[in-house]
Structures are given as structure tokens and as C-alpha cells.
PDB file of C-alpha atoms in Angstrom:
ATOM      1  CA  MET A1135     -12.731 -19.884  -6.042  1.00 43.00           C
ATOM      2  CA  HIS A1136     -10.240 -20.806  -3.330  1.00 44.00           C
ATOM      3  CA  GLY A1137      -6.471 -21.170  -3.042  1.00 47.00           C
ATOM      4  CA  ASN A1138      -4.796 -22.948  -0.127  1.00 50.00           C
ATOM      5  CA  GLY A1139      -8.001 -22.582   1.870  1.00 45.00           C
ATOM      6  CA  ASN A1140      -8.192 -18.839   1.186  1.00 63.00           C
ATOM      7  CA  THR A1141     -10.688 -17.109  -1.069  1.00 76.00           C
ATOM      8  CA  LEU A1142      -9.320 -15.643  -4.277  1.00 91.00           C
ATOM      9  CA  ARG A1143     -10.535 -12.271  -5.465  1.00 94.00           C
ATOM     10  CA  HIS A1144     -10.580 -10.012  -8.500  1.00 94.00           C
ATOM     11  CA  GLU A1145      -8.885  -6.613  -8.542  1.00 94.00           C
ATOM     12  CA  LEU A1146      -9.744  -3.948 -11.115  1.00 93.00           C
ATOM     13  CA  LYS A1147      -7.428  -0.933 -11.254  1.00 94.00           C
ATOM     14  CA  TYR A1148      -7.848   2.454 -12.907  1.00 95.00           C
ATOM     15  CA  TYR A1149      -6.068   5.781 -13.125  1.00 95.00           C
ATOM     16  CA  ILE A1150      -8.516   8.603 -12.438  1.00 95.00           C
ATOM     17  CA  HIS A1151      -8.305  12.393 -12.495  1.00 95.00           C
ATOM     18  CA  PRO A1152      -8.935  14.330  -9.248  1.00 94.00           C
ATOM     19  CA  HIS A1153     -12.049  15.901 -10.810  1.00 94.00           C
ATOM     20  CA  ASP A1154     -13.532  12.442 -11.415  1.00 94.00           C
ATOM     21  CA  TYR A1155     -12.507  11.391  -7.914  1.00 96.00           C
ATOM     22  CA  VAL A1156     -14.651  14.097  -6.302  1.00 96.00           C
ATOM     23  CA  GLY A1157     -17.823  12.864  -8.002  1.00 95.00           C
ATOM     24  CA  LEU A1158     -17.048   9.189  -7.390  1.00 95.00           C
ATOM     25  CA  ARG A1159     -16.246   9.854  -3.757  1.00 96.00           C
ATOM     26  CA  ASN A1160     -19.527  11.687  -3.177  1.00 95.00           C
ATOM     27  CA  ARG A1161     -21.580   8.863  -4.711  1.00 94.00           C
ATOM     28  CA  LEU A1162     -19.800   6.143  -2.741  1.00 95.00           C
ATOM     29  CA  ARG A1163     -19.872   8.068   0.517  1.00 94.00           C
ATOM     30  CA  ALA A1164     -23.649   8.419   0.311  1.00 93.00           C
ATOM     31  CA  LEU A1165     -24.144   4.637   0.428  1.00 91.00           C
ATOM     32  CA  LEU A1166     -21.032   2.902   1.799  1.00 95.00           C
ATOM     33  CA  PRO A1167     -19.052   3.246   5.053  1.00 96.00           C
ATOM     34  CA  LEU A1168     -15.351   3.995   5.221  1.00 96.00           C
ATOM     35  CA  ASP A1169     -12.929   1.185   6.072  1.00 93.00           C
ATOM     36  CA  ARG A1170     -12.343   0.597   9.796  1.00 89.00           C
ATOM     37  CA  HIS A1171      -8.699   1.727   9.523  1.00 88.00           C
ATOM     38  CA  SER A1172      -9.776   5.254   8.544  1.00 94.00           C
ATOM     39  CA  VAL A1173      -8.630   8.035  10.868  1.00 96.00           C
ATOM     40  CA  ASN A1174     -10.484  10.846   9.067  1.00 95.00           C
ATOM     41  CA  ASP A1175     -12.427  11.600   5.877  1.00 93.00           C
ATOM     42  CA  GLU A1176      -9.265  11.227   3.803  1.00 95.00           C
ATOM     43  CA  GLY A1177      -8.826   7.612   4.932  1.00 96.00           C
ATOM     44  CA  TYR A1178      -5.621   6.204   6.397  1.00 98.00           C
ATOM     45  CA  HIS A1179      -1.916   5.940   5.728  1.00 98.00           C
ATOM     46  CA  ILE A1180      -0.373   2.727   4.374  1.00 98.00           C
ATOM     47  CA  ARG A1181       3.331   1.987   4.283  1.00 99.00           C
ATOM     48  CA  SER A1182       4.675  -1.273   2.870  1.00 99.00           C
ATOM     49  CA  LEU A1183       8.213  -2.580   2.584  1.00 99.00           C
ATOM     50  CA  TYR A1184       8.475  -4.839  -0.460  1.00 97.00           C
ATOM     51  CA  PHE A1185      11.020  -7.612  -0.878  1.00 96.00           C
ATOM     52  CA  ASP A1186      12.557  -8.859  -4.099  1.00 92.00           C
ATOM     53  CA  ASP A1187      15.357 -11.198  -5.106  1.00 87.00           C
ATOM     54  CA  ILE A1188      18.703 -10.184  -6.573  1.00 85.00           C
ATOM     55  CA  ARG A1189      17.267 -10.554 -10.097  1.00 84.00           C
ATOM     56  CA  GLU A1190      14.343  -8.297  -9.159  1.00 86.00           C
ATOM     57  CA  SER A1191      11.922 -10.986 -10.300  1.00 82.00           C
ATOM     58  CA  ALA A1192       8.876  -9.384  -8.657  1.00 77.00           C
ATOM     59  CA  LEU A1193       9.559  -6.209 -10.619  1.00 78.00           C
ATOM     60  CA  TYR A1194      10.288  -7.714 -14.019  1.00 72.00           C
ATOM     61  CA  ASP A1195       7.653 -10.470 -13.818  1.00 67.00           C
ATOM     62  CA  LYS A1196       5.031  -7.745 -13.446  1.00 62.00           C
ATOM     63  CA  ILE A1197       6.496  -5.615 -16.224  1.00 61.00           C
ATOM     64  CA  SER A1198       6.645  -8.669 -18.507  1.00 59.00           C
ATOM     65  CA  GLY A1199       3.016  -9.521 -17.749  1.00 55.00           C
ATOM     66  CA  TYR A1200       3.582 -13.025 -16.387  1.00 56.00           C
ATOM     67  CA  PHE A1201       0.284 -14.620 -15.399  1.00 53.00           C
ATOM     68  CA  GLN A1202       1.640 -16.261 -12.236  1.00 63.00           C
ATOM     69  CA  ARG A1203       3.659 -14.204  -9.779  1.00 75.00           C
ATOM     70  CA  LYS A1204       3.991 -13.351  -6.095  1.00 87.00           C
ATOM     71  CA  LYS A1205       5.281 -10.556  -3.888  1.00 92.00           C
ATOM     72  CA  TYR A1206       6.158 -10.333  -0.200  1.00 96.00           C
ATOM     73  CA  ARG A1207       5.713  -7.163   1.813  1.00 98.00           C
ATOM     74  CA  ILE A1208       5.575  -5.953   5.401  1.00 99.00           C
ATOM     75  CA  ARG A1209       2.705  -3.520   5.932  1.00 99.00           C
ATOM     76  CA  ILE A1210       1.834  -1.029   8.654  1.00 98.00           C
ATOM     77  CA  TYR A1211      -0.949   1.524   9.046  1.00 97.00           C
ATOM     78  CA  ASN A1212      -0.754   5.178  10.081  1.00 96.00           C
ATOM     79  CA  VAL A1213       3.002   4.869  10.817  1.00 95.00           C
ATOM     80  CA  SER A1214       2.143   2.797  13.896  1.00 97.00           C
ATOM     81  CA  ASP A1215       3.384  -0.564  15.152  1.00 97.00           C
ATOM     82  CA  ARG A1216      -0.062  -1.510  16.497  1.00 97.00           C
ATOM     83  CA  ILE A1217      -0.766  -3.668  13.430  1.00 97.00           C
ATOM     84  CA  ILE A1218       2.162  -5.135  11.485  1.00 98.00           C
ATOM     85  CA  ARG A1219       1.664  -7.846   8.898  1.00 98.00           C
ATOM     86  CA  LEU A1220       3.836  -9.898   6.617  1.00 98.00           C
ATOM     87  CA  GLU A1221       1.792 -10.368   3.463  1.00 98.00           C
ATOM     88  CA  ARG A1222       2.201 -12.499   0.382  1.00 96.00           C
ATOM     89  CA  LYS A1223       0.238 -11.431  -2.647  1.00 93.00           C
ATOM     90  CA  SER A1224      -0.034 -14.062  -5.373  1.00 92.00           C
ATOM     91  CA  LYS A1225      -1.686 -13.780  -8.762  1.00 87.00           C
ATOM     92  CA  TRP A1226      -2.967 -16.429 -11.143  1.00 84.00           C
ATOM     93  CA  ASN A1227      -4.321 -14.879 -14.336  1.00 79.00           C
ATOM     94  CA  GLU A1228      -7.266 -12.741 -13.154  1.00 79.00           C
ATOM     95  CA  TYR A1229      -7.294 -14.057  -9.577  1.00 89.00           C
ATOM     96  CA  VAL A1230      -5.458 -12.553  -6.604  1.00 93.00           C
ATOM     97  CA  LEU A1231      -4.737 -14.202  -3.257  1.00 94.00           C
ATOM     98  CA  LYS A1232      -3.506 -12.283  -0.217  1.00 94.00           C
ATOM     99  CA  GLU A1233      -2.179 -14.148   2.827  1.00 96.00           C
ATOM    100  CA  SER A1234      -0.927 -12.537   6.028  1.00 97.00           C
ATOM    101  CA  ALA A1235       0.795 -13.256   9.328  1.00 97.00           C
ATOM    102  CA  PRO A1236       1.331 -10.895  12.279  1.00 97.00           C
ATOM    103  CA  LEU A1237       4.758  -9.532  13.149  1.00 98.00           C
ATOM    104  CA  THR A1238       6.143  -7.376  15.937  1.00 98.00           C
ATOM    105  CA  ARG A1239       8.299  -4.292  15.566  1.00 98.00           C
ATOM    106  CA  SER A1240      11.306  -6.090  17.013  1.00 98.00           C
ATOM    107  CA  GLN A1241      10.836  -8.950  14.526  1.00 98.00           C
ATOM    108  CA  VAL A1242      10.805  -6.474  11.641  1.00 98.00           C
ATOM    109  CA  TYR A1243      14.092  -4.985  12.794  1.00 98.00           C
ATOM    110  CA  ARG A1244      15.564  -8.465  13.146  1.00 97.00           C
ATOM    111  CA  LEU A1245      14.636  -9.160   9.530  1.00 96.00           C
ATOM    112  CA  LEU A1246      16.243  -5.917   8.389  1.00 95.00           C
ATOM    113  CA  GLU A1247      19.427  -6.880  10.225  1.00 95.00           C
ATOM    114  CA  GLY A1248      19.545 -10.223   8.408  1.00 92.00           C
ATOM    115  CA  ASP A1249      18.399 -12.333  11.368  1.00 94.00           C
ATOM    116  CA  ILE A1250      15.876 -14.669   9.699  1.00 94.00           C
ATOM    117  CA  ASP A1251      16.294 -18.160  11.187  1.00 94.00           C
ATOM    118  CA  TRP A1252      13.532 -17.560  13.739  1.00 96.00           C
ATOM    119  CA  LEU A1253      11.001 -17.455  10.869  1.00 96.00           C
ATOM    120  CA  ALA A1254      11.345 -21.214  10.415  1.00 91.00           C
ATOM    121  CA  ASP A1255      10.442 -21.903  14.054  1.00 84.00           C
ATOM    122  CA  LYS A1256       7.116 -20.061  14.301  1.00 78.00           C
ATOM    123  CA  GLY A1257       4.905 -22.871  13.010  1.00 85.00           C
ATOM    124  CA  GLN A1258       3.170 -20.618  10.491  1.00 92.00           C
ATOM    125  CA  ARG A1259       3.213 -21.628   6.852  1.00 94.00           C
ATOM    126  CA  LEU A1260       3.565 -18.108   5.466  1.00 96.00           C
ATOM    127  CA  LEU A1261       6.547 -17.329   7.699  1.00 96.00           C
ATOM    128  CA  ALA A1262       8.148 -20.667   6.815  1.00 95.00           C
ATOM    129  CA  ASP A1263       7.624 -20.034   3.092  1.00 94.00           C
ATOM    130  CA  PHE A1264       9.083 -16.547   3.443  1.00 95.00           C
ATOM    131  CA  TYR A1265      12.112 -18.018   5.193  1.00 95.00           C
ATOM    132  CA  GLN A1266      12.639 -20.533   2.400  1.00 93.00           C
ATOM    133  CA  ASP A1267      12.332 -17.836  -0.263  1.00 91.00           C
ATOM    134  CA  LEU A1268      14.743 -15.581   1.613  1.00 92.00           C
ATOM    135  CA  LYS A1269      17.276 -18.390   1.775  1.00 88.00           C
ATOM    136  CA  ALA A1270      16.792 -19.722  -1.753  1.00 87.00           C
ATOM    137  CA  GLY A1271      16.498 -16.487  -3.703  1.00 74.00           C
ATOM    138  CA  ALA A1272      18.739 -14.160  -1.741  1.00 71.00           C
ATOM    139  CA  MET A1273      15.618 -12.039  -1.238  1.00 85.00           C
ATOM    140  CA  ARG A1274      16.121  -8.642   0.344  1.00 92.00           C
ATOM    141  CA  PRO A1275      14.291  -5.360   1.044  1.00 95.00           C
ATOM    142  CA  SER A1276      13.570  -3.542  -2.208  1.00 96.00           C
ATOM    143  CA  VAL A1277      11.536  -0.354  -1.723  1.00 98.00           C
ATOM    144  CA  ILE A1278       9.056   1.288   0.632  1.00 99.00           C
ATOM    145  CA  VAL A1279       5.678   2.131  -0.912  1.00 99.00           C
ATOM    146  CA  ASP A1280       3.851   4.969   0.839  1.00 99.00           C
ATOM    147  CA  TYR A1281       0.345   6.357   0.210  1.00 99.00           C
ATOM    148  CA  ILE A1282      -3.005   7.474   1.608  1.00 98.00           C
ATOM    149  CA  ARG A1283      -5.941   5.109   1.054  1.00 98.00           C
ATOM    150  CA  GLU A1284      -9.578   6.110   1.145  1.00 98.00           C
ATOM    151  CA  ALA A1285     -11.569   2.872   1.193  1.00 98.00           C
ATOM    152  CA  TYR A1286     -15.301   2.176   1.011  1.00 97.00           C
ATOM    153  CA  VAL A1287     -16.703  -1.220   1.935  1.00 96.00           C
ATOM    154  CA  ASP A1288     -19.860  -3.060   0.930  1.00 94.00           C
ATOM    155  CA  VAL A1289     -19.972  -5.542   3.810  1.00 92.00           C
ATOM    156  CA  SER A1290     -22.839  -7.610   2.388  1.00 91.00           C
ATOM    157  CA  THR A1291     -20.856  -8.565  -0.736  1.00 92.00           C
ATOM    158  CA  ASN A1292     -17.320  -8.123   0.654  1.00 92.00           C
ATOM    159  CA  THR A1293     -16.568  -5.600  -2.076  1.00 95.00           C
ATOM    160  CA  ARG A1294     -14.130  -2.710  -1.630  1.00 96.00           C
ATOM    161  CA  VAL A1295     -13.593   0.464  -3.616  1.00 97.00           C
ATOM    162  CA  THR A1296     -10.386   2.300  -2.780  1.00 98.00           C
ATOM    163  CA  PHE A1297      -8.740   5.549  -3.825  1.00 98.00           C
ATOM    164  CA  ASP A1298      -4.968   5.509  -3.379  1.00 98.00           C
ATOM    165  CA  LYS A1299      -3.527   9.017  -3.177  1.00 97.00           C
ATOM    166  CA  GLN A1300      -0.112  10.635  -2.747  1.00 97.00           C
ATOM    167  CA  LEU A1301       1.749   7.504  -3.845  1.00 98.00           C
ATOM    168  CA  ALA A1302       5.444   7.894  -3.057  1.00 98.00           C
ATOM    169  CA  ALA A1303       8.618   5.818  -2.989  1.00 98.00           C
ATOM    170  CA  GLY A1304      10.743   5.702   0.151  1.00 98.00           C
ATOM    171  CA  LEU A1305      14.322   6.912  -0.224  1.00 97.00           C
ATOM    172  CA  HIS A1306      17.563   6.167   1.635  1.00 94.00           C
ATOM    173  CA  SER A1307      15.988   3.804   4.178  1.00 96.00           C
ATOM    174  CA  PHE A1308      13.917   0.661   4.717  1.00 98.00           C
ATOM    175  CA  ASP A1309      12.739   1.735   8.188  1.00 98.00           C
ATOM    176  CA  LEU A1310       8.947   1.494   8.007  1.00 97.00           C
ATOM    177  CA  PHE A1311       8.518   3.234  11.341  1.00 98.00           C
ATOM    178  CA  ASP A1312      10.503   6.377  10.531  1.00 97.00           C
ATOM    179  CA  PRO A1313       8.023   9.291  10.721  1.00 96.00           C
ATOM    180  CA  ASN A1314      10.497  11.463   8.801  1.00 97.00           C
ATOM    181  CA  LEU A1315      11.161   9.003   5.981  1.00 98.00           C
ATOM    182  CA  ALA A1316      12.177  10.823   2.807  1.00 98.00           C
ATOM    183  CA  THR A1317       9.845  10.004  -0.095  1.00 98.00           C
ATOM    184  CA  TRP A1318       9.447  10.963  -3.752  1.00 97.00           C
ATOM    185  CA  GLU A1319       6.109  11.179  -5.548  1.00 97.00           C
ATOM    186  CA  ALA A1320       5.696   8.145  -7.807  1.00 97.00           C
ATOM    187  CA  ILE A1321       2.854   9.246 -10.104  1.00 96.00           C
ATOM    188  CA  GLN A1322       3.423  12.238 -12.338  1.00 88.00           C
ATOM    189  CA  GLY A1323       0.543  14.475 -13.286  1.00 89.00           C
ATOM    190  CA  PRO A1324      -2.900  14.889 -11.695  1.00 93.00           C
ATOM    191  CA  ARG A1325      -3.774  11.219 -11.256  1.00 95.00           C
ATOM    192  CA  MET A1326      -4.611   8.776  -8.503  1.00 97.00           C
ATOM    193  CA  ILE A1327      -5.474   5.075  -8.448  1.00 97.00           C
ATOM    194  CA  MET A1328      -8.944   3.596  -8.003  1.00 96.00           C
ATOM    195  CA  GLU A1329      -9.170  -0.098  -7.188  1.00 96.00           C
ATOM    196  CA  ILE A1330     -12.252  -2.309  -7.009  1.00 95.00           C
ATOM    197  CA  LYS A1331     -11.841  -5.616  -5.180  1.00 96.00           C
ATOM    198  CA  PHE A1332     -14.481  -8.325  -5.154  1.00 95.00           C
ATOM    199  CA  ARG A1333     -14.914 -12.074  -4.911  1.00 92.00           C
ATOM    200  CA  ARG A1334     -17.128 -13.888  -7.411  1.00 86.00           C
ATOM    201  CA  PHE A1335     -18.883 -11.014  -9.142  1.00 90.00           C
ATOM    202  CA  LEU A1336     -18.980  -7.240  -9.083  1.00 92.00           C
ATOM    203  CA  PRO A1337     -22.349  -6.080  -7.707  1.00 90.00           C
ATOM    204  CA  GLY A1338     -24.323  -3.915 -10.090  1.00 92.00           C
ATOM    205  CA  THR A1339     -24.708  -1.158  -7.502  1.00 87.00           C
ATOM    206  CA  ILE A1340     -20.930  -0.869  -7.119  1.00 92.00           C
ATOM    207  CA  ARG A1341     -20.421  -1.026 -10.882  1.00 87.00           C
ATOM    208  CA  SER A1342     -22.849   1.868 -11.246  1.00 90.00           C
ATOM    209  CA  LEU A1343     -21.528   3.913  -8.309  1.00 85.00           C
ATOM    210  CA  ALA A1344     -17.921   3.600  -9.461  1.00 84.00           C
ATOM    211  CA  GLN A1345     -18.854   4.228 -13.112  1.00 86.00           C
ATOM    212  CA  VAL A1346     -16.678   1.297 -14.182  1.00 80.00           C
ATOM    213  CA  SER A1347     -17.622   1.540 -17.851  1.00 71.00           C
ATOM    214  CA  ALA A1348     -16.434   5.165 -17.998  1.00 75.00           C
ATOM    215  CA  HIS A1349     -12.831   4.381 -17.030  1.00 83.00           C
ATOM    216  CA  GLN A1350     -10.029   2.549 -18.813  1.00 84.00           C
ATOM    217  CA  ARG A1351      -8.741  -0.399 -16.814  1.00 88.00           C
ATOM    218  CA  SER A1352      -4.949  -0.414 -16.351  1.00 90.00           C
ATOM    219  CA  ALA A1353      -2.338  -2.931 -15.196  1.00 87.00           C
ATOM    220  CA  ILE A1354      -1.138  -0.829 -12.263  1.00 93.00           C
ATOM    221  CA  SER A1355       1.408  -1.942  -9.680  1.00 93.00           C
ATOM    222  CA  LYS A1356       2.264   0.472  -6.882  1.00 97.00           C
ATOM    223  CA  TYR A1357       5.402  -1.574  -6.271  1.00 94.00           C
ATOM    224  CA  VAL A1358       6.565  -1.161  -9.874  1.00 94.00           C
ATOM    225  CA  LEU A1359       5.777   2.570  -9.888  1.00 96.00           C
ATOM    226  CA  CYS A1360       7.749   3.140  -6.693  1.00 97.00           C
ATOM    227  CA  LYS A1361      10.631   0.867  -7.658  1.00 95.00           C
ATOM    228  CA  GLU A1362      11.027   2.636 -10.983  1.00 94.00           C
ATOM    229  CA  ARG A1363      10.921   5.993  -9.201  1.00 96.00           C
ATOM    230  CA  GLN A1364      13.594   4.797  -6.798  1.00 95.00           C
ATOM    231  CA  LYS A1365      15.778   3.747  -9.732  1.00 92.00           C
ATOM    232  CA  VAL A1366      15.457   7.208 -11.302  1.00 93.00           C
ATOM    233  CA  TYR A1367      16.500   8.816  -8.022  1.00 90.00           C
ATOM    234  CA  ASP A1368      19.494   6.491  -7.625  1.00 85.00           C
ATOM    235  CA  ARG A1369      20.953   7.228 -11.078  1.00 75.00           C
TER     236      ARG A1369
END
């Protein structure tokens, strides 16, 4: 299935205990390579700055379970400006679409300072749409989402299994590039997030390796978890 010329995908999300993670990790590691972003056996660092409007629609649409919704974020890897992307993640029922456009560090800082008119002049649809949404919905930076991702990839079927660890909400700042950014753990208790992402169907080998039937699927949003944590801190 396709949306705007891009392939839609499924995303299955689960909370798992660290003890289960060890066994799952060992099975996956025996057959699948780590994602190319990985810097060591633990994976790689992801930091995303999410945007929301003054009504916090992205937050409350997710909490309310709306079937159609979208979120904008700026994402970097390993606290580096080598790869910076504006991403829009849209969901229609069970289907997810992720679109992206490259940014530079200076462009990110311009956005944070409220300088947005240049977005309309870049000739890229995603940037133009972001500009229109910024103007129409008074959209603004909302929260930084910070975590370590360990990702395994089945290249032949374009299927990914990821473990997202040490999820934390950024505090006091929206500076993605701050190596000393203050954060607060967003998941309480010994849990982490496993995600399985695939296109048309989930291969049987991955279903077996990840022991899908043994885990309870959850409607998890790292943005919601971190935004709610931020709200607790700000009280």
C-alpha cells in the first residue's frame, strides 16, 4: 500500500522486561545484522525534537485514539549534526507513513528562533507543508525525546526489529545538539520498548524470532510518554 508515492508500513509495539530482552536479542543477533547507524553492540543514540500546536493536538489525538493523525519532528543520531532530518509521521488506522527532508544545523537553529519563511522557498513538499502547519496552527517545539535504539534489519523483506532503551524526556531546553541536555527517565519500572516494522506482511522467521505471540501488543507513543513526563516535571 502506498501514500503520496511512499510505501506505508505496519508498526507493532510491545513493552518487554529486560530478562525477555536478553533472550530476544540473542536470537535476533544470531541471524540479523545491526542497523547501519549502530556505533556499538548497544546500538545508537536517537534524539528527536517534536512539534505540536497550542492545543497539543498531536498529544491528545494519540491519547484519544484517533485513527488519523500526524506528528512533525527533527531527528539526529548520536548527538551529531552529520545527519539531520525533518520527519512527518502520519497514521491511517493500522498504516504508518514516514516522510523526511534533510536539514542543516543552522536551519534548525533558525527554526528555534522563529525564522520559518525560508521553509516555503526550498521547493520540497514536506518543508512547504511544515511551513503551512507552523503558520496555520501556531505550531511550536514541544519536547525532546531521547533514547538508545538497538535495531536489527532483515534486508530481504525490509523488516526491522528494534529495542528502544533508556527513554527520557528533555528538560529546560529544545537544543538537540546539547551534549549535556538534562533529561528525565520516561518509563518507570524495568521495561523497554520493542517495535517490529514491516511492509505488507510479517515474515514467519521474524515472528518466531521475536516471539510475537508471547507479548501483549500496546499502543505506545514515545512522544506521549515524554510529554507526560515533562508535564509532571513542570508542575
